[in-house]
Short mmCIF file of N, CA, C and O in Angstrom, two decimals:
data_model
loop_
_atom_site.label_atom_id
_atom_site.label_comp_id
_atom_site.label_asym_id
_atom_site.label_seq_id
_atom_site.Cartn_x
_atom_site.Cartn_y
_atom_site.Cartn_z
N MET A 1 104.88 139.13 29.75
CA MET A 1 105.24 139.90 31.01
C MET A 1 105.24 138.83 32.11
O MET A 1 104.18 138.09 32.27
N ARG A 2 106.40 138.66 32.95
CA ARG A 2 106.23 137.81 34.09
C ARG A 2 105.73 138.29 35.39
O ARG A 2 106.39 139.52 35.70
N ARG A 3 105.08 137.67 36.25
CA ARG A 3 104.62 138.22 37.37
C ARG A 3 105.47 137.76 38.48
O ARG A 3 105.95 136.74 38.57
N SER A 4 105.98 138.76 39.30
CA SER A 4 106.79 138.34 40.49
C SER A 4 106.12 138.43 41.70
O SER A 4 105.06 139.19 41.80
N PRO A 5 106.39 137.55 42.55
CA PRO A 5 105.64 137.55 43.93
C PRO A 5 105.83 138.84 44.67
O PRO A 5 106.83 139.46 44.49
N ARG A 6 104.87 138.98 45.60
CA ARG A 6 104.81 140.29 46.18
C ARG A 6 105.90 140.61 47.24
O ARG A 6 106.48 141.40 47.26
N HIS A 7 105.98 139.38 48.07
CA HIS A 7 106.97 139.42 49.03
C HIS A 7 107.76 138.25 49.20
O HIS A 7 107.59 137.23 49.74
N PRO A 8 108.72 138.23 48.24
CA PRO A 8 109.68 136.99 48.06
C PRO A 8 110.53 136.68 49.21
O PRO A 8 110.77 135.60 49.71
N ARG A 9 110.98 137.63 49.92
CA ARG A 9 111.80 137.63 51.20
C ARG A 9 110.93 137.16 52.35
O ARG A 9 111.45 136.20 52.98
N SER A 10 109.73 137.63 52.49
CA SER A 10 108.94 136.97 53.59
C SER A 10 108.62 135.42 53.35
O SER A 10 108.53 134.76 54.48
N ARG A 11 108.45 135.07 52.07
CA ARG A 11 108.18 133.71 51.99
C ARG A 11 109.41 132.72 52.29
O ARG A 11 109.25 131.65 52.84
N ARG A 12 110.47 133.32 52.36
CA ARG A 12 111.75 132.58 52.64
C ARG A 12 112.05 132.55 54.01
O ARG A 12 112.45 131.73 54.65
N LEU A 13 111.75 133.69 54.61
CA LEU A 13 111.95 134.22 56.00
C LEU A 13 111.28 133.42 57.17
O LEU A 13 111.57 132.87 58.07
N THR A 14 109.94 133.11 56.71
CA THR A 14 108.86 132.60 57.57
C THR A 14 109.40 130.99 57.92
O THR A 14 109.43 130.83 59.00
N PRO A 15 109.58 130.22 56.96
CA PRO A 15 110.11 128.92 57.25
C PRO A 15 111.37 128.72 58.20
O PRO A 15 111.61 128.06 59.00
N ALA A 16 112.19 129.80 57.77
CA ALA A 16 113.57 129.88 58.47
C ALA A 16 113.28 130.21 59.93
O ALA A 16 113.80 129.76 60.87
N LEU A 17 112.38 131.10 60.31
CA LEU A 17 112.04 131.52 61.48
C LEU A 17 111.43 130.36 62.39
O LEU A 17 111.70 130.05 63.52
N ALA A 18 110.45 129.76 61.72
CA ALA A 18 109.71 128.66 62.31
C ALA A 18 110.68 127.59 62.60
O ALA A 18 110.66 126.90 63.81
N LEU A 19 111.65 127.28 61.78
CA LEU A 19 112.78 126.28 62.07
C LEU A 19 113.50 126.68 63.17
O LEU A 19 114.05 125.92 64.11
N LEU A 20 113.91 127.95 63.32
CA LEU A 20 114.94 128.40 64.26
C LEU A 20 114.07 128.40 65.68
O LEU A 20 114.71 127.86 66.65
N THR A 21 112.96 128.82 65.62
CA THR A 21 112.13 128.68 67.11
C THR A 21 112.04 127.25 67.53
O THR A 21 112.02 126.97 68.72
N THR A 22 111.64 126.25 66.68
CA THR A 22 111.58 124.87 66.84
C THR A 22 112.82 124.35 67.36
O THR A 22 112.88 123.59 68.39
N LEU A 23 114.12 124.68 66.85
CA LEU A 23 115.21 124.17 67.27
C LEU A 23 115.79 124.73 68.67
O LEU A 23 116.57 124.15 69.40
N CYS A 24 115.42 125.93 68.92
CA CYS A 24 116.00 126.82 70.09
C CYS A 24 115.06 126.71 71.33
O CYS A 24 115.45 126.72 72.29
N GLY A 25 113.83 126.29 71.06
CA GLY A 25 112.78 126.39 72.06
C GLY A 25 112.95 125.18 73.21
O GLY A 25 113.23 125.56 74.43
N PRO A 26 112.95 124.07 72.81
CA PRO A 26 113.09 122.72 73.86
C PRO A 26 114.27 122.92 74.62
O PRO A 26 114.18 122.59 75.83
N PRO A 27 115.42 123.03 74.12
CA PRO A 27 116.60 123.11 74.86
C PRO A 27 116.62 123.97 76.05
O PRO A 27 117.04 123.72 77.19
N ALA A 28 116.01 125.29 75.74
CA ALA A 28 115.82 126.26 76.93
C ALA A 28 114.89 125.78 78.10
O ALA A 28 115.26 126.00 79.22
N LEU A 29 113.81 125.15 77.52
CA LEU A 29 112.99 124.70 78.64
C LEU A 29 113.48 123.44 79.23
O LEU A 29 113.14 123.21 80.46
N ALA A 30 114.39 122.56 78.72
CA ALA A 30 114.76 121.57 79.28
C ALA A 30 115.93 121.78 80.19
O ALA A 30 116.18 120.79 81.09
N GLN A 31 116.48 122.80 80.32
CA GLN A 31 117.42 123.21 81.32
C GLN A 31 116.99 123.41 82.58
O GLN A 31 117.75 122.97 83.62
N TYR A 32 115.80 123.88 82.88
CA TYR A 32 115.35 123.83 84.22
C TYR A 32 114.97 122.59 84.97
O TYR A 32 114.43 121.80 84.38
N ARG A 33 115.45 122.34 86.13
CA ARG A 33 115.16 121.35 86.79
C ARG A 33 114.85 121.53 88.22
O ARG A 33 115.91 122.27 88.90
N PRO A 34 113.74 121.43 89.11
CA PRO A 34 113.67 121.80 90.26
C PRO A 34 114.60 121.04 91.30
O PRO A 34 115.26 120.19 91.00
N PRO A 35 114.87 121.78 92.30
CA PRO A 35 115.80 121.29 93.23
C PRO A 35 115.46 119.80 93.73
O PRO A 35 114.20 119.70 93.94
N PRO A 36 116.47 119.18 94.21
CA PRO A 36 116.19 117.84 94.77
C PRO A 36 115.29 117.92 96.12
O PRO A 36 115.51 118.91 96.80
N MET A 37 114.49 117.10 96.32
CA MET A 37 113.77 117.14 97.51
C MET A 37 114.58 116.87 98.79
O MET A 37 115.60 115.73 98.62
N SER A 38 114.30 117.27 100.09
CA SER A 38 115.05 116.96 101.05
C SER A 38 114.36 115.62 101.54
O SER A 38 113.54 115.18 101.07
N GLU A 39 115.16 114.97 102.53
CA GLU A 39 114.73 113.62 103.05
C GLU A 39 113.46 113.77 103.62
O GLU A 39 112.43 112.78 103.48
N SER A 40 113.11 114.87 104.27
CA SER A 40 111.70 114.93 104.94
C SER A 40 110.56 115.17 103.90
O SER A 40 109.55 114.57 104.04
N GLN A 41 110.91 115.89 102.93
CA GLN A 41 109.99 116.10 101.76
C GLN A 41 109.63 114.76 101.15
O GLN A 41 108.40 114.41 100.87
N ARG A 42 110.68 114.02 100.94
CA ARG A 42 110.64 112.71 100.21
C ARG A 42 109.64 111.74 101.21
O ARG A 42 108.91 110.91 100.60
N LEU A 43 109.98 111.64 102.48
CA LEU A 43 109.24 110.87 103.43
C LEU A 43 107.66 111.40 103.42
O LEU A 43 106.92 110.42 103.46
N VAL A 44 107.44 112.67 103.46
CA VAL A 44 105.90 112.99 103.48
C VAL A 44 105.36 112.58 102.19
O VAL A 44 104.13 112.34 102.11
N ARG A 45 106.00 112.80 100.73
CA ARG A 45 105.33 112.35 99.86
C ARG A 45 105.02 110.99 99.74
O ARG A 45 103.90 110.51 99.40
N ASP A 46 105.97 110.08 100.38
CA ASP A 46 105.67 108.55 100.45
C ASP A 46 104.65 108.46 101.30
O ASP A 46 103.74 107.47 101.15
N GLY A 47 104.52 109.17 102.49
CA GLY A 47 103.61 108.92 103.48
C GLY A 47 102.18 109.19 102.79
O GLY A 47 101.19 108.68 103.20
N GLU A 48 102.14 110.26 102.01
CA GLU A 48 100.75 110.73 101.38
C GLU A 48 100.37 109.57 100.37
O GLU A 48 99.22 109.21 100.36
N ALA A 49 101.35 109.18 99.79
CA ALA A 49 101.02 108.05 98.71
C ALA A 49 100.35 106.68 99.68
O ALA A 49 99.50 106.10 99.13
N ALA A 50 101.05 106.31 100.75
CA ALA A 50 100.70 105.28 101.35
C ALA A 50 99.27 105.60 102.12
O ALA A 50 98.31 104.63 102.08
N GLN A 51 99.12 106.78 102.35
CA GLN A 51 97.78 107.19 103.00
C GLN A 51 96.57 107.01 101.66
O GLN A 51 95.52 106.67 102.09
N VAL A 52 96.95 107.51 100.74
CA VAL A 52 95.90 107.28 99.43
C VAL A 52 95.54 105.76 99.28
O VAL A 52 94.53 105.36 99.04
N ALA A 53 96.59 104.94 99.29
CA ALA A 53 96.50 103.56 99.07
C ALA A 53 95.69 102.89 100.26
O ALA A 53 94.91 101.95 99.90
N ALA A 54 96.00 103.32 101.39
CA ALA A 54 95.13 102.95 102.57
C ALA A 54 93.60 103.28 102.38
O ALA A 54 92.70 102.52 102.76
N SER A 55 93.35 104.66 102.01
CA SER A 55 91.99 104.96 101.59
C SER A 55 91.39 104.04 100.57
O SER A 55 90.08 103.73 100.65
N ALA A 56 92.13 103.81 99.50
CA ALA A 56 91.56 102.95 98.40
C ALA A 56 91.20 101.70 99.08
O ALA A 56 90.33 101.02 98.77
N ALA A 57 92.12 100.92 99.87
CA ALA A 57 91.76 99.77 100.40
C ALA A 57 90.75 99.65 101.37
O ALA A 57 89.93 98.78 101.44
N SER A 58 90.48 100.85 102.01
CA SER A 58 89.35 100.89 103.08
C SER A 58 88.03 100.97 102.23
O SER A 58 87.21 100.51 102.56
N ALA A 59 88.14 101.93 101.21
CA ALA A 59 86.86 101.77 100.23
C ALA A 59 86.50 100.57 99.70
O ALA A 59 85.32 100.14 99.45
N SER A 60 87.55 99.67 99.39
CA SER A 60 87.32 98.36 98.70
C SER A 60 86.68 97.33 99.90
O SER A 60 86.36 96.31 99.41
N GLY A 61 86.89 97.71 101.02
CA GLY A 61 86.39 96.91 102.14
C GLY A 61 87.52 95.92 102.79
O GLY A 61 87.33 95.16 103.64
N ASP A 62 88.68 96.25 102.26
CA ASP A 62 89.79 95.35 102.85
C ASP A 62 90.46 96.01 104.16
O ASP A 62 91.45 96.96 104.12
N LYS A 63 89.92 95.78 105.34
CA LYS A 63 90.32 96.60 106.50
C LYS A 63 91.69 96.16 107.01
O LYS A 63 92.52 97.13 107.61
N LYS A 64 92.25 95.09 106.79
CA LYS A 64 93.43 94.44 107.34
C LYS A 64 94.52 95.33 106.47
O LYS A 64 95.43 95.78 107.02
N GLU A 65 94.31 95.30 105.18
CA GLU A 65 95.37 95.93 104.40
C GLU A 65 95.28 97.50 104.40
O GLU A 65 96.19 98.17 104.64
N ALA A 66 93.95 98.14 104.57
CA ALA A 66 94.04 99.55 105.03
C ALA A 66 94.66 100.05 106.36
O ALA A 66 95.34 100.89 106.37
N GLU A 67 94.57 99.05 107.36
CA GLU A 67 95.13 99.36 108.50
C GLU A 67 96.73 99.27 108.38
O GLU A 67 97.30 100.07 109.05
N GLU A 68 97.03 98.17 107.78
CA GLU A 68 98.58 98.23 107.52
C GLU A 68 99.09 99.30 106.81
O GLU A 68 100.27 99.83 107.24
N LYS A 69 98.44 99.88 105.84
CA LYS A 69 98.94 100.89 105.04
C LYS A 69 98.84 102.34 105.73
O LYS A 69 99.71 103.11 105.73
N TYR A 70 97.69 102.39 106.78
CA TYR A 70 97.74 103.64 107.55
C TYR A 70 98.83 103.65 108.51
O TYR A 70 99.39 104.72 108.76
N ARG A 71 99.22 102.37 108.93
CA ARG A 71 100.17 102.40 110.02
C ARG A 71 101.66 102.73 109.22
O ARG A 71 102.48 103.34 109.78
N LYS A 72 101.83 102.30 108.00
CA LYS A 72 103.02 102.66 107.37
C LYS A 72 103.08 104.20 107.08
O LYS A 72 104.09 104.81 107.13
N ALA A 73 101.88 104.85 106.65
CA ALA A 73 101.76 106.20 106.42
C ALA A 73 102.17 106.92 107.82
O ALA A 73 102.91 107.95 107.76
N LEU A 74 101.69 106.53 108.73
CA LEU A 74 101.98 107.23 110.09
C LEU A 74 103.47 106.99 110.28
O LEU A 74 104.08 108.06 110.94
N ALA A 75 103.93 106.09 110.20
CA ALA A 75 105.46 105.86 110.37
C ALA A 75 106.30 106.61 109.58
O ALA A 75 107.35 107.19 110.03
N LEU A 76 105.79 106.85 108.35
CA LEU A 76 106.61 107.78 107.40
C LEU A 76 106.50 109.27 107.89
O LEU A 76 107.36 109.92 107.72
N PHE A 77 105.27 109.56 108.31
CA PHE A 77 105.04 110.98 108.61
C PHE A 77 105.97 111.27 110.06
O PHE A 77 106.52 112.19 110.21
N GLU A 78 105.99 110.09 110.85
CA GLU A 78 106.68 110.35 112.08
C GLU A 78 108.36 110.52 111.81
O GLU A 78 109.11 111.41 112.29
N GLN A 79 108.78 109.81 110.75
CA GLN A 79 110.21 109.84 110.23
C GLN A 79 110.56 111.25 109.68
O GLN A 79 111.50 111.70 109.91
N ALA A 80 109.44 111.70 109.04
CA ALA A 80 109.71 113.11 108.45
C ALA A 80 109.83 114.06 109.44
O ALA A 80 110.46 115.14 109.38
N LEU A 81 108.91 113.94 110.53
CA LEU A 81 109.04 114.88 111.65
C LEU A 81 110.23 114.93 112.46
O LEU A 81 110.95 115.94 112.91
N THR A 82 110.89 113.64 112.69
CA THR A 82 112.22 113.59 113.35
C THR A 82 113.34 114.00 112.40
O THR A 82 114.16 114.66 112.92
N ALA A 83 113.19 113.90 111.25
CA ALA A 83 114.22 114.33 110.01
C ALA A 83 114.32 115.71 110.02
O ALA A 83 115.40 116.49 110.24
N GLU A 84 113.16 116.44 110.08
CA GLU A 84 113.02 117.95 110.05
C GLU A 84 111.82 118.42 110.98
O GLU A 84 110.84 118.51 110.54
N PRO A 85 111.90 118.63 112.09
CA PRO A 85 110.85 118.95 113.05
C PRO A 85 110.34 120.56 112.93
O PRO A 85 111.05 121.24 112.44
N ALA A 86 108.93 120.46 112.73
CA ALA A 86 108.19 121.56 112.43
C ALA A 86 108.10 122.65 113.64
O ALA A 86 108.07 122.10 114.74
N PRO A 87 108.30 123.97 113.47
CA PRO A 87 108.22 124.83 114.58
C PRO A 87 106.83 124.69 115.36
O PRO A 87 105.89 124.80 114.59
N TRP A 88 106.73 124.50 116.59
CA TRP A 88 105.35 124.64 117.18
C TRP A 88 105.42 125.51 118.18
O TRP A 88 106.28 125.51 119.13
N PRO A 89 104.60 126.39 118.47
CA PRO A 89 103.54 126.97 117.41
C PRO A 89 104.10 127.69 116.34
O PRO A 89 105.25 128.32 116.43
N PRO A 90 103.40 127.42 115.20
CA PRO A 90 104.12 128.30 113.83
C PRO A 90 104.01 129.63 114.13
O PRO A 90 103.24 130.29 114.75
N PRO A 91 105.08 130.20 113.63
CA PRO A 91 105.26 131.94 113.84
C PRO A 91 104.11 132.59 113.08
O PRO A 91 103.83 131.96 111.78
N ARG A 92 103.67 133.49 113.67
CA ARG A 92 102.50 134.18 113.00
C ARG A 92 103.10 135.43 112.10
O ARG A 92 104.28 136.04 112.58
N PRO A 93 102.58 135.60 110.91
CA PRO A 93 103.30 136.62 110.16
C PRO A 93 103.11 138.00 110.80
O PRO A 93 102.32 138.44 111.31
N GLY A 94 104.18 138.83 110.66
CA GLY A 94 104.21 140.13 111.18
C GLY A 94 104.43 140.28 112.73
O GLY A 94 104.52 141.32 113.44
N CYS A 95 104.52 139.05 113.47
CA CYS A 95 104.66 139.24 114.77
C CYS A 95 106.04 138.73 115.20
O CYS A 95 106.64 137.81 114.59
N GLN A 96 106.85 139.56 116.02
CA GLN A 96 108.08 139.04 116.43
C GLN A 96 108.22 139.04 117.89
O GLN A 96 107.46 139.71 118.60
N ARG A 97 108.94 137.97 118.33
CA ARG A 97 108.76 137.75 119.70
C ARG A 97 109.96 138.57 120.38
O ARG A 97 110.90 138.90 119.96
N GLN A 98 109.45 139.12 121.56
CA GLN A 98 110.37 139.93 122.31
C GLN A 98 111.32 139.22 123.20
O GLN A 98 110.92 138.13 123.77
N ARG A 99 112.53 139.56 123.20
CA ARG A 99 113.59 138.71 124.07
C ARG A 99 113.31 139.18 125.45
O ARG A 99 113.18 140.28 125.99
N ALA A 100 113.61 138.07 126.20
CA ALA A 100 113.57 138.14 127.85
C ALA A 100 114.78 138.88 128.14
O ALA A 100 115.76 138.37 127.81
N GLN A 101 114.64 139.95 129.13
CA GLN A 101 116.03 140.56 129.49
C GLN A 101 116.27 140.20 130.95
O GLN A 101 115.37 140.05 131.89
#
């Protein structure tokens, strides 16, 4: 008498499902790409990087390099503000300004 496996279909189905999941998963995730940064966002990111480099130079004791990088960071932040000025004062949530009549 020959013994038959209890679940022959499930043994064939499991590797097939694993293969299908492996092949279909990454392309779906790879399709998402964040929107490109605006010019002001790019300038702010570069300014923050320059500020971090300046802090590192300051911590290492190189005052001239730190001052140069702080100036570069300040220039980049100023360019970002001129590219896209922020509203001042910032609007408060829930408040609407009344129109002058």
